[in-house]
PDB file of C-alpha atoms in Angstrom:
ATOM      1  CA  UNK A   1     -28.379 -18.354 -28.224  1.00 79.00           C
ATOM      2  CA  UNK A   2     -24.569 -18.124 -28.723  1.00 89.00           C
ATOM      3  CA  UNK A   3     -22.771 -15.398 -26.732  1.00 93.00           C
ATOM      4  CA  UNK A   4     -19.590 -13.662 -27.869  1.00 94.00           C
ATOM      5  CA  UNK A   5     -16.430 -15.205 -26.506  1.00 96.00           C
ATOM      6  CA  UNK A   6     -14.378 -13.622 -23.634  1.00 98.00           C
ATOM      7  CA  UNK A   7     -11.707 -12.266 -26.072  1.00 97.00           C
ATOM      8  CA  UNK A   8     -14.341 -10.501 -28.110  1.00 98.00           C
ATOM      9  CA  UNK A   9     -16.234  -9.055 -25.125  1.00 98.00           C
ATOM     10  CA  UNK A  10     -13.118  -7.669 -23.447  1.00 98.00           C
ATOM     11  CA  UNK A  11     -11.625  -6.282 -26.686  1.00 97.00           C
ATOM     12  CA  UNK A  12     -14.967  -4.638 -27.330  1.00 97.00           C
ATOM     13  CA  UNK A  13     -15.140  -3.196 -23.768  1.00 97.00           C
ATOM     14  CA  UNK A  14     -11.577  -1.641 -23.827  1.00 96.00           C
ATOM     15  CA  UNK A  15     -12.195  -0.323 -27.370  1.00 95.00           C
ATOM     16  CA  UNK A  16     -15.475   1.238 -26.308  1.00 95.00           C
ATOM     17  CA  UNK A  17     -13.961   3.011 -23.293  1.00 94.00           C
ATOM     18  CA  UNK A  18     -10.997   4.235 -25.367  1.00 93.00           C
ATOM     19  CA  UNK A  19     -13.572   5.796 -27.915  1.00 93.00           C
ATOM     20  CA  UNK A  20     -15.763   7.307 -25.059  1.00 90.00           C
ATOM     21  CA  UNK A  21     -18.636   5.121 -25.682  1.00 94.00           C
ATOM     22  CA  UNK A  22     -19.514   4.684 -22.010  1.00 92.00           C
ATOM     23  CA  UNK A  23     -23.105   3.377 -22.288  1.00 95.00           C
ATOM     24  CA  UNK A  24     -22.143   0.631 -24.701  1.00 97.00           C
ATOM     25  CA  UNK A  25     -19.188  -0.235 -22.433  1.00 96.00           C
ATOM     26  CA  UNK A  26     -21.403  -0.472 -19.378  1.00 96.00           C
ATOM     27  CA  UNK A  27     -23.783  -2.695 -21.264  1.00 97.00           C
ATOM     28  CA  UNK A  28     -21.087  -5.291 -21.425  1.00 98.00           C
ATOM     29  CA  UNK A  29     -21.073  -5.811 -17.709  1.00 98.00           C
ATOM     30  CA  UNK A  30     -23.361  -8.031 -15.583  1.00 98.00           C
ATOM     31  CA  UNK A  31     -25.504  -6.147 -13.110  1.00 97.00           C
ATOM     32  CA  UNK A  32     -23.710  -7.824 -10.165  1.00 98.00           C
ATOM     33  CA  UNK A  33     -20.147  -7.528 -11.597  1.00 98.00           C
ATOM     34  CA  UNK A  34     -17.064  -6.823  -9.386  1.00 98.00           C
ATOM     35  CA  UNK A  35     -13.966  -4.895  -9.997  1.00 98.00           C
ATOM     36  CA  UNK A  36     -10.926  -5.401  -7.822  1.00 98.00           C
ATOM     37  CA  UNK A  37      -8.553  -2.463  -7.684  1.00 97.00           C
ATOM     38  CA  UNK A  38      -5.357  -3.170  -5.876  1.00 95.00           C
ATOM     39  CA  UNK A  39      -3.161  -1.414  -3.328  1.00 94.00           C
ATOM     40  CA  UNK A  40      -3.793   0.717  -0.302  1.00 94.00           C
ATOM     41  CA  UNK A  41      -5.318   3.818  -2.017  1.00 95.00           C
ATOM     42  CA  UNK A  42      -8.505   5.426  -1.134  1.00 91.00           C
ATOM     43  CA  UNK A  43      -9.968   3.822  -4.240  1.00 94.00           C
ATOM     44  CA  UNK A  44      -8.432   0.417  -3.541  1.00 96.00           C
ATOM     45  CA  UNK A  45     -11.108  -2.160  -2.899  1.00 97.00           C
ATOM     46  CA  UNK A  46     -13.700  -4.538  -4.511  1.00 98.00           C
ATOM     47  CA  UNK A  47     -16.272  -2.440  -6.361  1.00 98.00           C
ATOM     48  CA  UNK A  48     -19.594  -4.319  -6.681  1.00 98.00           C
ATOM     49  CA  UNK A  49     -22.335  -3.815  -9.201  1.00 98.00           C
ATOM     50  CA  UNK A  50     -22.458  -1.462 -12.232  1.00 96.00           C
ATOM     51  CA  UNK A  51     -23.354   1.644 -10.121  1.00 94.00           C
ATOM     52  CA  UNK A  52     -20.300   1.253  -7.942  1.00 96.00           C
ATOM     53  CA  UNK A  53     -18.034   0.418 -10.763  1.00 97.00           C
ATOM     54  CA  UNK A  54     -19.110   3.041 -13.234  1.00 94.00           C
ATOM     55  CA  UNK A  55     -20.571   5.703 -10.913  1.00 93.00           C
ATOM     56  CA  UNK A  56     -18.458   5.675  -7.931  1.00 93.00           C
ATOM     57  CA  UNK A  57     -15.130   4.140  -9.086  1.00 94.00           C
ATOM     58  CA  UNK A  58     -14.451   4.621 -12.830  1.00 90.00           C
ATOM     59  CA  UNK A  59     -16.558   7.630 -13.060  1.00 86.00           C
ATOM     60  CA  UNK A  60     -14.667   9.255 -10.186  1.00 89.00           C
ATOM     61  CA  UNK A  61     -11.296   8.571 -11.705  1.00 89.00           C
ATOM     62  CA  UNK A  62     -11.987  11.054 -14.505  1.00 87.00           C
ATOM     63  CA  UNK A  63     -12.020  13.796 -11.942  1.00 91.00           C
ATOM     64  CA  UNK A  64      -8.345  13.154 -11.168  1.00 94.00           C
ATOM     65  CA  UNK A  65      -7.421  14.240 -14.687  1.00 94.00           C
ATOM     66  CA  UNK A  66      -7.203  17.780 -16.116  1.00 94.00           C
ATOM     67  CA  UNK A  67     -10.241  18.720 -18.163  1.00 88.00           C
ATOM     68  CA  UNK A  68      -8.043  18.845 -21.322  1.00 87.00           C
ATOM     69  CA  UNK A  69      -5.994  15.867 -20.256  1.00 82.00           C
ATOM     70  CA  UNK A  70      -8.433  13.053 -20.078  1.00 84.00           C
ATOM     71  CA  UNK A  71      -6.608   9.823 -20.585  1.00 92.00           C
ATOM     72  CA  UNK A  72      -6.086   8.145 -24.002  1.00 94.00           C
ATOM     73  CA  UNK A  73      -6.391   4.374 -23.593  1.00 95.00           C
ATOM     74  CA  UNK A  74      -4.680   2.089 -25.976  1.00 96.00           C
ATOM     75  CA  UNK A  75      -5.274  -1.713 -25.950  1.00 97.00           C
ATOM     76  CA  UNK A  76      -2.009  -3.499 -26.566  1.00 97.00           C
ATOM     77  CA  UNK A  77      -2.893  -7.246 -26.093  1.00 97.00           C
ATOM     78  CA  UNK A  78      -5.683  -9.551 -25.154  1.00 98.00           C
ATOM     79  CA  UNK A  79      -5.158 -13.329 -24.398  1.00 98.00           C
ATOM     80  CA  UNK A  80      -8.100 -15.554 -23.625  1.00 98.00           C
ATOM     81  CA  UNK A  81      -8.883 -19.023 -22.455  1.00 97.00           C
ATOM     82  CA  UNK A  82     -12.419 -20.045 -21.884  1.00 97.00           C
ATOM     83  CA  UNK A  83     -14.293 -17.543 -19.730  1.00 98.00           C
ATOM     84  CA  UNK A  84     -11.067 -15.628 -18.791  1.00 98.00           C
ATOM     85  CA  UNK A  85      -9.400 -12.896 -20.792  1.00 98.00           C
ATOM     86  CA  UNK A  86      -6.306 -10.916 -19.915  1.00 98.00           C
ATOM     87  CA  UNK A  87      -6.017  -7.446 -21.376  1.00 98.00           C
ATOM     88  CA  UNK A  88      -3.059  -5.074 -21.448  1.00 98.00           C
ATOM     89  CA  UNK A  89      -3.526  -1.345 -22.113  1.00 97.00           C
ATOM     90  CA  UNK A  90      -1.741   1.835 -21.627  1.00 97.00           C
ATOM     91  CA  UNK A  91      -3.405   4.942 -20.098  1.00 96.00           C
ATOM     92  CA  UNK A  92      -1.798   8.286 -20.881  1.00 97.00           C
ATOM     93  CA  UNK A  93      -3.016  11.664 -19.905  1.00 96.00           C
ATOM     94  CA  UNK A  94      -2.424  14.697 -17.663  1.00 96.00           C
ATOM     95  CA  UNK A  95      -3.410  14.750 -14.045  1.00 96.00           C
ATOM     96  CA  UNK A  96      -5.510  17.485 -12.560  1.00 95.00           C
ATOM     97  CA  UNK A  97      -2.359  18.887 -11.015  1.00 94.00           C
ATOM     98  CA  UNK A  98      -0.592  19.190 -14.294  1.00 95.00           C
ATOM     99  CA  UNK A  99       1.670  16.127 -13.935  1.00 94.00           C
ATOM    100  CA  UNK A 100       1.955  13.862 -16.872  1.00 96.00           C
ATOM    101  CA  UNK A 101       0.407  10.378 -16.295  1.00 96.00           C
ATOM    102  CA  UNK A 102       1.301   7.151 -18.029  1.00 97.00           C
ATOM    103  CA  UNK A 103       0.492   3.743 -16.660  1.00 97.00           C
ATOM    104  CA  UNK A 104       0.591   0.226 -18.106  1.00 98.00           C
ATOM    105  CA  UNK A 105      -2.458  -1.670 -16.833  1.00 97.00           C
ATOM    106  CA  UNK A 106      -3.481  -5.295 -17.044  1.00 98.00           C
ATOM    107  CA  UNK A 107      -6.942  -6.732 -16.206  1.00 98.00           C
ATOM    108  CA  UNK A 108      -7.964 -10.311 -15.684  1.00 98.00           C
ATOM    109  CA  UNK A 109     -11.597 -10.464 -16.806  1.00 98.00           C
ATOM    110  CA  UNK A 110     -14.152 -13.175 -16.280  1.00 98.00           C
ATOM    111  CA  UNK A 111     -16.959 -13.288 -18.921  1.00 98.00           C
ATOM    112  CA  UNK A 112     -20.094 -15.463 -18.521  1.00 97.00           C
ATOM    113  CA  UNK A 113     -22.957 -15.438 -20.988  1.00 96.00           C
ATOM    114  CA  UNK A 114     -21.450 -12.600 -23.021  1.00 97.00           C
ATOM    115  CA  UNK A 115     -21.121 -10.221 -19.921  1.00 98.00           C
ATOM    116  CA  UNK A 116     -18.167  -9.280 -17.829  1.00 98.00           C
ATOM    117  CA  UNK A 117     -18.727 -10.564 -14.311  1.00 98.00           C
ATOM    118  CA  UNK A 118     -15.422  -9.810 -12.722  1.00 98.00           C
ATOM    119  CA  UNK A 119     -12.260  -7.856 -13.224  1.00 98.00           C
ATOM    120  CA  UNK A 120      -8.934  -7.858 -11.319  1.00 98.00           C
ATOM    121  CA  UNK A 121      -6.882  -4.896 -12.409  1.00 98.00           C
ATOM    122  CA  UNK A 122      -3.056  -4.642 -12.030  1.00 98.00           C
ATOM    123  CA  UNK A 123      -1.110  -1.401 -12.431  1.00 97.00           C
ATOM    124  CA  UNK A 124       1.582   0.900 -10.698  1.00 97.00           C
ATOM    125  CA  UNK A 125      -0.520   2.088  -7.851  1.00 96.00           C
ATOM    126  CA  UNK A 126       2.400   4.076  -6.519  1.00 96.00           C
ATOM    127  CA  UNK A 127       2.346   6.130  -9.761  1.00 96.00           C
ATOM    128  CA  UNK A 128      -1.395   6.664  -9.296  1.00 96.00           C
ATOM    129  CA  UNK A 129      -0.681   7.980  -5.775  1.00 96.00           C
ATOM    130  CA  UNK A 130       2.122  10.246  -6.857  1.00 95.00           C
ATOM    131  CA  UNK A 131       0.363  11.748  -9.845  1.00 95.00           C
ATOM    132  CA  UNK A 132      -3.396  11.488  -9.794  1.00 94.00           C
ATOM    133  CA  UNK A 133      -3.947  11.396  -6.004  1.00 91.00           C
ATOM    134  CA  UNK A 134      -1.185  13.854  -4.976  1.00 84.00           C
TER     135      UNK A 134
END
């Protein structure tokens, strides 16, 4: 069986997240996937497995935004080579404290057998600390 390439899987993932299609986005991850979040924040570490990634990490990030300020995610670029895909996206919203939030993000995704197995994310963690975690 032929699996979709890394570019397709990552494009689908970011597009699904942006559309609020969480279950379909989660289905694109391997059970034992990892997500490395940079910096020295309380949320900075390697998250392991779907439950940690979507329940404990990405699911918790939504609580840092105002109820009417959930972020809009816009995919701006995807470059791929074999099992690796690099995606750029912008995240714009309103923090729970009312501060405007806008961050340019980049993720290096590893895709194996049509599933995301690893993500290394890069973004302005100082901005996260000053707005979302303040």
